[in-house]
PDB file of C-alpha atoms in Angstrom:
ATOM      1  CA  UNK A1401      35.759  40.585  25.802  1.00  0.00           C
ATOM      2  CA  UNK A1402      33.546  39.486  22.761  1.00  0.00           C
ATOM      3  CA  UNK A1403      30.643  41.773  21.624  1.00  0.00           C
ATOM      4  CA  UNK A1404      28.491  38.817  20.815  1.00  0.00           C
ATOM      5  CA  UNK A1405      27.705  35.771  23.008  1.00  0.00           C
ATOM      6  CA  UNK A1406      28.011  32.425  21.795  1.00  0.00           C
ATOM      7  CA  UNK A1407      25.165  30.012  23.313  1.00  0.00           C
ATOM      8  CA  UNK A1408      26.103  27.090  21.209  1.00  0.00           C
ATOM      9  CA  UNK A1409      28.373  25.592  18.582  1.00  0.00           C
ATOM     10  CA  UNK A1410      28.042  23.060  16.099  1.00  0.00           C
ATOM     11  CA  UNK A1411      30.623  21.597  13.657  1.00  0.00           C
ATOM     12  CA  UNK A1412      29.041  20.752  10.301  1.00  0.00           C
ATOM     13  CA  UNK A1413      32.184  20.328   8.524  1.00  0.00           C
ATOM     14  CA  UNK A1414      36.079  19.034   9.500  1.00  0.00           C
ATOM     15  CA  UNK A1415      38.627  19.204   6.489  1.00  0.00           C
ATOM     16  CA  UNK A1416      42.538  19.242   5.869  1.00  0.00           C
ATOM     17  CA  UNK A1417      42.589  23.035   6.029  1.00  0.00           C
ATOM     18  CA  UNK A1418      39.164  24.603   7.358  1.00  0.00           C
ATOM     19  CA  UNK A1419      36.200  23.567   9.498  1.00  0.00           C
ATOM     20  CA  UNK A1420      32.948  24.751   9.580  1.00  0.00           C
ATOM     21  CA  UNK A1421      30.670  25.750  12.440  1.00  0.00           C
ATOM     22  CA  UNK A1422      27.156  26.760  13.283  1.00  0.00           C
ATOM     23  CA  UNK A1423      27.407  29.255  15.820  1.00  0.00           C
ATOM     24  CA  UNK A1424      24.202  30.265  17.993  1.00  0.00           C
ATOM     25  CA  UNK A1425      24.987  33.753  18.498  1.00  0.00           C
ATOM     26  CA  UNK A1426      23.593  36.509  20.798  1.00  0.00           C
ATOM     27  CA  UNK A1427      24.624  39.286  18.626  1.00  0.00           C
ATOM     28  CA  UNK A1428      25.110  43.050  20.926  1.00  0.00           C
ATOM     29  CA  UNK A1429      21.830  44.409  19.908  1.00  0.00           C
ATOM     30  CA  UNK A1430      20.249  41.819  21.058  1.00  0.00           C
ATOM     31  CA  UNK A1431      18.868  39.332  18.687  1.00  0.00           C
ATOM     32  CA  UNK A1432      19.706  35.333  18.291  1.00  0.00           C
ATOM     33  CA  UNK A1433      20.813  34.264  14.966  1.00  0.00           C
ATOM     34  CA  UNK A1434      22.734  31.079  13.241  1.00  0.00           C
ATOM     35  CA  UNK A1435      25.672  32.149  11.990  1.00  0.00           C
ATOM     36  CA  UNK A1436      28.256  29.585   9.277  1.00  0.00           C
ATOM     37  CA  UNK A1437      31.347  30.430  10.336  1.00  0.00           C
ATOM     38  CA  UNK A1438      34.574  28.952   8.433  1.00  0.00           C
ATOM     39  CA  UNK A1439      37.197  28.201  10.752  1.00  0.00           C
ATOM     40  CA  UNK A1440      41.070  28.298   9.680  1.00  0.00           C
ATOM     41  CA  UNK A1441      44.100  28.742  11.434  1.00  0.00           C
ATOM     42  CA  UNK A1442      45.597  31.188   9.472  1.00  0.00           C
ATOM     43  CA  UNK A1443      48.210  31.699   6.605  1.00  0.00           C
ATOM     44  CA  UNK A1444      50.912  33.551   5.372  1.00  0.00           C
ATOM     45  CA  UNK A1445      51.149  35.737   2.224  1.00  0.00           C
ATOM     46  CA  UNK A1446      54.992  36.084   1.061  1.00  0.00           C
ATOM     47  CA  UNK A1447      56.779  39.598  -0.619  1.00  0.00           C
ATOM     48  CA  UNK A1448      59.744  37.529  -1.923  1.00  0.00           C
ATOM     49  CA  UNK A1449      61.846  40.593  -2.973  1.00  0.00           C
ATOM     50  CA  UNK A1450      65.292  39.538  -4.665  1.00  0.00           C
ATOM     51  CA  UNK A1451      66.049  43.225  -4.690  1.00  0.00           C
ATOM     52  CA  UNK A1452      64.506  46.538  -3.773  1.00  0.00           C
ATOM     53  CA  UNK A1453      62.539  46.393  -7.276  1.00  0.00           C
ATOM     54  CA  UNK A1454      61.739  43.270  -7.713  1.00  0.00           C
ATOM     55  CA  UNK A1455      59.212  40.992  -6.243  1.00  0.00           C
ATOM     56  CA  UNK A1456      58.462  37.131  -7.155  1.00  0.00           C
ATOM     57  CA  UNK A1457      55.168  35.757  -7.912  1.00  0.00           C
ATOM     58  CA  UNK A1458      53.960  31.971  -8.736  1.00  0.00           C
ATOM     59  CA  UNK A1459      51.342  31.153 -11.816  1.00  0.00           C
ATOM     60  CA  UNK A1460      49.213  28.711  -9.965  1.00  0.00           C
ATOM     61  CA  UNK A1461      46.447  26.372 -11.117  1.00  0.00           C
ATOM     62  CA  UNK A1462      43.123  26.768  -8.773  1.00  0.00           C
ATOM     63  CA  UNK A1463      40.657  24.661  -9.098  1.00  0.00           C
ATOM     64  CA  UNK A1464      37.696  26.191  -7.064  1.00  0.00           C
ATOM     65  CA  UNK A1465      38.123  29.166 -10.535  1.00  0.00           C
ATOM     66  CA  UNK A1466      39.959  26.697 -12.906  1.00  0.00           C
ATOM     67  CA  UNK A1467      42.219  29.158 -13.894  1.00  0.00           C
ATOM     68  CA  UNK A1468      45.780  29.435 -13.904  1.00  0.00           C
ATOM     69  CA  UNK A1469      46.409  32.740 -11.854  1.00  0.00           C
ATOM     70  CA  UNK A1470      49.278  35.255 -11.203  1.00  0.00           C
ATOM     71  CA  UNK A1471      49.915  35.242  -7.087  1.00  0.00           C
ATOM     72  CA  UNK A1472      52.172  36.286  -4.380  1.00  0.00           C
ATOM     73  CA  UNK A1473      53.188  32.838  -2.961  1.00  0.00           C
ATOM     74  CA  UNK A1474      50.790  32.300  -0.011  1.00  0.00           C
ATOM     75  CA  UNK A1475      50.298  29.035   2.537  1.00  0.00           C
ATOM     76  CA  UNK A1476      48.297  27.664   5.258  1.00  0.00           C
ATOM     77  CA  UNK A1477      49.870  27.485   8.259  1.00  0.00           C
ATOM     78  CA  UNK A1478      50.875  24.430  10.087  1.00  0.00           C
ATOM     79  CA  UNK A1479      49.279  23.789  13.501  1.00  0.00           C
ATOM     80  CA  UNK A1480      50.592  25.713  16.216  1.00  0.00           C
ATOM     81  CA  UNK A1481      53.079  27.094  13.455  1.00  0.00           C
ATOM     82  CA  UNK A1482      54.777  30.664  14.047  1.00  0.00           C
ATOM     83  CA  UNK A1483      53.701  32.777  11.239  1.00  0.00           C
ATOM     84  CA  UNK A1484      57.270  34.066  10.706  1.00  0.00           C
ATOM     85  CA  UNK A1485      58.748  30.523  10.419  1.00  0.00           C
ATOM     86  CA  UNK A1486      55.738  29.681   8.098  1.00  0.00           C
ATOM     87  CA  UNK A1487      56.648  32.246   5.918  1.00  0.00           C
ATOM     88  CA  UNK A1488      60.102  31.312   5.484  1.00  0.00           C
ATOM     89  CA  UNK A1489      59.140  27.412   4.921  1.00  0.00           C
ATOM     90  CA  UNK A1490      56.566  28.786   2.299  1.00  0.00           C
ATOM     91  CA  UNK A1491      59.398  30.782   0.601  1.00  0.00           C
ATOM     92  CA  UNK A1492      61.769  27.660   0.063  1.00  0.00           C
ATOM     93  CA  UNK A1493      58.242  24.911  -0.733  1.00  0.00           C
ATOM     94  CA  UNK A1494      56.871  27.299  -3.302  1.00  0.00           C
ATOM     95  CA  UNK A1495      60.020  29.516  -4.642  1.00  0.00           C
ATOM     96  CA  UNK A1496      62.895  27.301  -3.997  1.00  0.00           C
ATOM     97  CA  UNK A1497      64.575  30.118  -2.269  1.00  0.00           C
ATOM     98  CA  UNK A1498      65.456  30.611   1.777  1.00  0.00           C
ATOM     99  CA  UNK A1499      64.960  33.829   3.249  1.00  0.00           C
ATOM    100  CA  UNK A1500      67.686  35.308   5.024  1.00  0.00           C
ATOM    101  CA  UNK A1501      65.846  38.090   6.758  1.00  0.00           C
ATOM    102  CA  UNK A1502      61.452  37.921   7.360  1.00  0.00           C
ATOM    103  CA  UNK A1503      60.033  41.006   7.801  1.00  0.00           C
ATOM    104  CA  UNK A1504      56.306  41.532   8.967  1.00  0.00           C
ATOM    105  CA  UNK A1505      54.190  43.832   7.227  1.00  0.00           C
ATOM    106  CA  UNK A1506      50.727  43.569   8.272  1.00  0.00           C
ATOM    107  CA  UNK A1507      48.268  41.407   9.476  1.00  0.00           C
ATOM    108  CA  UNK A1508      44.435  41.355   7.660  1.00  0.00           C
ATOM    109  CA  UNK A1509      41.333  39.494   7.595  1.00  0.00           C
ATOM    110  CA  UNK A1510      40.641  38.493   3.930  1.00  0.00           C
ATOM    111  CA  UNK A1511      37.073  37.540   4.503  1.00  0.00           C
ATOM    112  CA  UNK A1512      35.315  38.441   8.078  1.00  0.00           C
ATOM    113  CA  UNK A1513      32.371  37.913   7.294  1.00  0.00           C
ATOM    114  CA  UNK A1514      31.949  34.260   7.101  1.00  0.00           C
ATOM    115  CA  UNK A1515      35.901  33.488   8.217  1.00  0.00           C
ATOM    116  CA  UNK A1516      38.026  34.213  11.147  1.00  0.00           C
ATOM    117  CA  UNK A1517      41.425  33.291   9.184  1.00  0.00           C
ATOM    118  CA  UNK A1518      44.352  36.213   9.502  1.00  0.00           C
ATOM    119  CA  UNK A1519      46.346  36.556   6.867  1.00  0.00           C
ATOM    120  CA  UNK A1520      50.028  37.395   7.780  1.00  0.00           C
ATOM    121  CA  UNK A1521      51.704  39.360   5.312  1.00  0.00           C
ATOM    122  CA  UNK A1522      55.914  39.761   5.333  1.00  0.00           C
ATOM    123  CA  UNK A1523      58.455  41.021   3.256  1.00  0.00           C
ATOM    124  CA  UNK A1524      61.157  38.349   2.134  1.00  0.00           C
ATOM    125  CA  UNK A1525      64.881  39.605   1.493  1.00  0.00           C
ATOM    126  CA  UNK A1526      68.540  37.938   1.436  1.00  0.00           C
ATOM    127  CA  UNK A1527      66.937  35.486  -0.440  1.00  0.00           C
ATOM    128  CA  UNK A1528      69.740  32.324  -1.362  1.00  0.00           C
ATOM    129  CA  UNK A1529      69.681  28.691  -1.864  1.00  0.00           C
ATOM    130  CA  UNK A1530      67.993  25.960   0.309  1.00  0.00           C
ATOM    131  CA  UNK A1531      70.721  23.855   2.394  1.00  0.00           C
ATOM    132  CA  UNK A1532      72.257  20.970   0.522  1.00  0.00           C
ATOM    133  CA  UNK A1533      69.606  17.791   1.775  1.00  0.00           C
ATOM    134  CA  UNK A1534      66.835  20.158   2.186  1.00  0.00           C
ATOM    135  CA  UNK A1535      63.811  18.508   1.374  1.00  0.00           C
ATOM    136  CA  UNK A1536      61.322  21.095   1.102  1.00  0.00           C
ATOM    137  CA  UNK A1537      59.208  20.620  -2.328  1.00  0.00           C
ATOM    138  CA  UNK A1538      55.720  21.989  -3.221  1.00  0.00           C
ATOM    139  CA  UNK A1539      52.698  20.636  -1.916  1.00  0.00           C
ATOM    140  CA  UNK A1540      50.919  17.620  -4.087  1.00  0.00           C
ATOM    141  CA  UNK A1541      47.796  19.498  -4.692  1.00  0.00           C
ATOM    142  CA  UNK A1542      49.994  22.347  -6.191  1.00  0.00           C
ATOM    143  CA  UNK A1543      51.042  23.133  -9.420  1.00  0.00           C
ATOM    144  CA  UNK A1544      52.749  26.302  -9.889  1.00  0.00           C
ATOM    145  CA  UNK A1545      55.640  28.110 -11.922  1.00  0.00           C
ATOM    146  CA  UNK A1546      58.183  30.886 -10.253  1.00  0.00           C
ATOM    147  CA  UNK A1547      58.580  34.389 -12.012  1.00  0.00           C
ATOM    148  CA  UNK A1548      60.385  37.105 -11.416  1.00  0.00           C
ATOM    149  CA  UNK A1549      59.363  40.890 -12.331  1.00  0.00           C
ATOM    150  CA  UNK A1550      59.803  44.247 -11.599  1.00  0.00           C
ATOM    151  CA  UNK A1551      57.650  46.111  -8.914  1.00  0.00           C
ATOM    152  CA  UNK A1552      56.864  48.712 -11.806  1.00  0.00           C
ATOM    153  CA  UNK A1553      55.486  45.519 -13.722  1.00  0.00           C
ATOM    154  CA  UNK A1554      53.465  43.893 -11.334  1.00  0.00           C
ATOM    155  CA  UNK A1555      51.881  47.138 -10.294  1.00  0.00           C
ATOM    156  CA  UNK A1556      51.147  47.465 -14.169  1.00  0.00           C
ATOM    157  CA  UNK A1557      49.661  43.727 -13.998  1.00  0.00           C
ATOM    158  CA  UNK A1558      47.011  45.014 -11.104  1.00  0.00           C
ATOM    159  CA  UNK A1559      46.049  47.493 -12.897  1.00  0.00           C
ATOM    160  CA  UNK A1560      45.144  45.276 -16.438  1.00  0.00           C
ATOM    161  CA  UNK A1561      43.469  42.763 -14.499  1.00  0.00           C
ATOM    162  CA  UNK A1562      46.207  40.326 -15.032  1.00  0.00           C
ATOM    163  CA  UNK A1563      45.867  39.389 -11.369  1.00  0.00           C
ATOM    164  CA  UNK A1564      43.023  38.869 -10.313  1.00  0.00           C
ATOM    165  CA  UNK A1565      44.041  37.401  -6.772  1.00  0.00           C
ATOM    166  CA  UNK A1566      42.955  39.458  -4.218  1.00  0.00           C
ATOM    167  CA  UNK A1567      45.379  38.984  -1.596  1.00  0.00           C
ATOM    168  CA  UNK A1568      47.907  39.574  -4.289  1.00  0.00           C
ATOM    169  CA  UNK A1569      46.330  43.171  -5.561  1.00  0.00           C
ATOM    170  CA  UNK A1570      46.471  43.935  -1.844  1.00  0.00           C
ATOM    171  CA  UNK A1571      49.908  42.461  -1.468  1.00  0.00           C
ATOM    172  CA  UNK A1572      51.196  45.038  -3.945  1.00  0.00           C
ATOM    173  CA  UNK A1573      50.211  47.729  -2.072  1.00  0.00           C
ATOM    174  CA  UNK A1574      52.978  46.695   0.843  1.00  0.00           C
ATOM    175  CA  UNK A1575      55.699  46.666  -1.223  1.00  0.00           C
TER     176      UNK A1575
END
């Protein structure tokens, strides 16, 4: 049962990947407030793990910093897609590789304040070529390079403020 009552809803904004709303909110204590609420319907952050010490990350261009930044490979999820199966069809877009096992690790909120996306974390392993004809390839808008390092390493990254991606800091953490 919700804590807060919703007396109306407005969408100001439809996109590829998010909406927006205006929510007119009763909130528990009481009051009546206009809340912005981003809408998205969720994503998966990857832990591709080649071995037990090793993790891969992508150097990505983002344009909303216009930086090139260190991440765990991450994606939105596909209508009415199961996160696990969005995970492994992230792994072989963004990393060229196919997961032979998907484990789940945790699902988080990255941003509940204004956002009700959940990010889906799991841990990638068995990892081995795509199937001969697969045509899985990166998304248009992305532009991104596959690395390998060392848990030790990327741990040591964090820690220098070579990433700077949240969801990757916290990704670390799982491993």
């Amino acid at each position: 049962m919700p804590l807060a009552t919703t007396l109306s809803r407005r969408r100001a904004f439809e996109g590829r990947v998010i909406s927006v709303t205006v929510d007119r909110v009763r909130l528990p204590h009481g009051p009546e407030v206009d809340l912005e609420v981003v809408r998205h319907r969720g994503s998966v952050v990857l832990l591709p793990m080649p071995a037990a010490s090793e993790v891969i990350l992508v150097r990505q261009y983002r344009y909303a910093v216009d930086r090139m930044l260190w991440e765990l490979p991450a994606g939105s999820l596909e209508a009415g897609e199961d996160p696990a199966a969005g995970a492994a069809r992230e792994c072989e877009e963004e990393v060229g590789l196919v997961p032979g096992r998907v484990e789940f690790v945790g699902r988080f909120y990255p941003t509940p304040g204004f956002c009700d996306e959940e990010m889906s974390y799991y841990r990638l392993t068995e990892l081995g070529p795509p199937a001969a004809g697969s045509t899985a390839a990166q998304d248009e808008d992305e532009h991104l390079e596959v690395h390998r390092f060392s848990v030790a390493e990327v741990r040591r990254m964090v820690e220098a403020g070579e990433i700077t991606d949240l969801k990757t800091a916290f990704g670390v953490t799982l491993i």
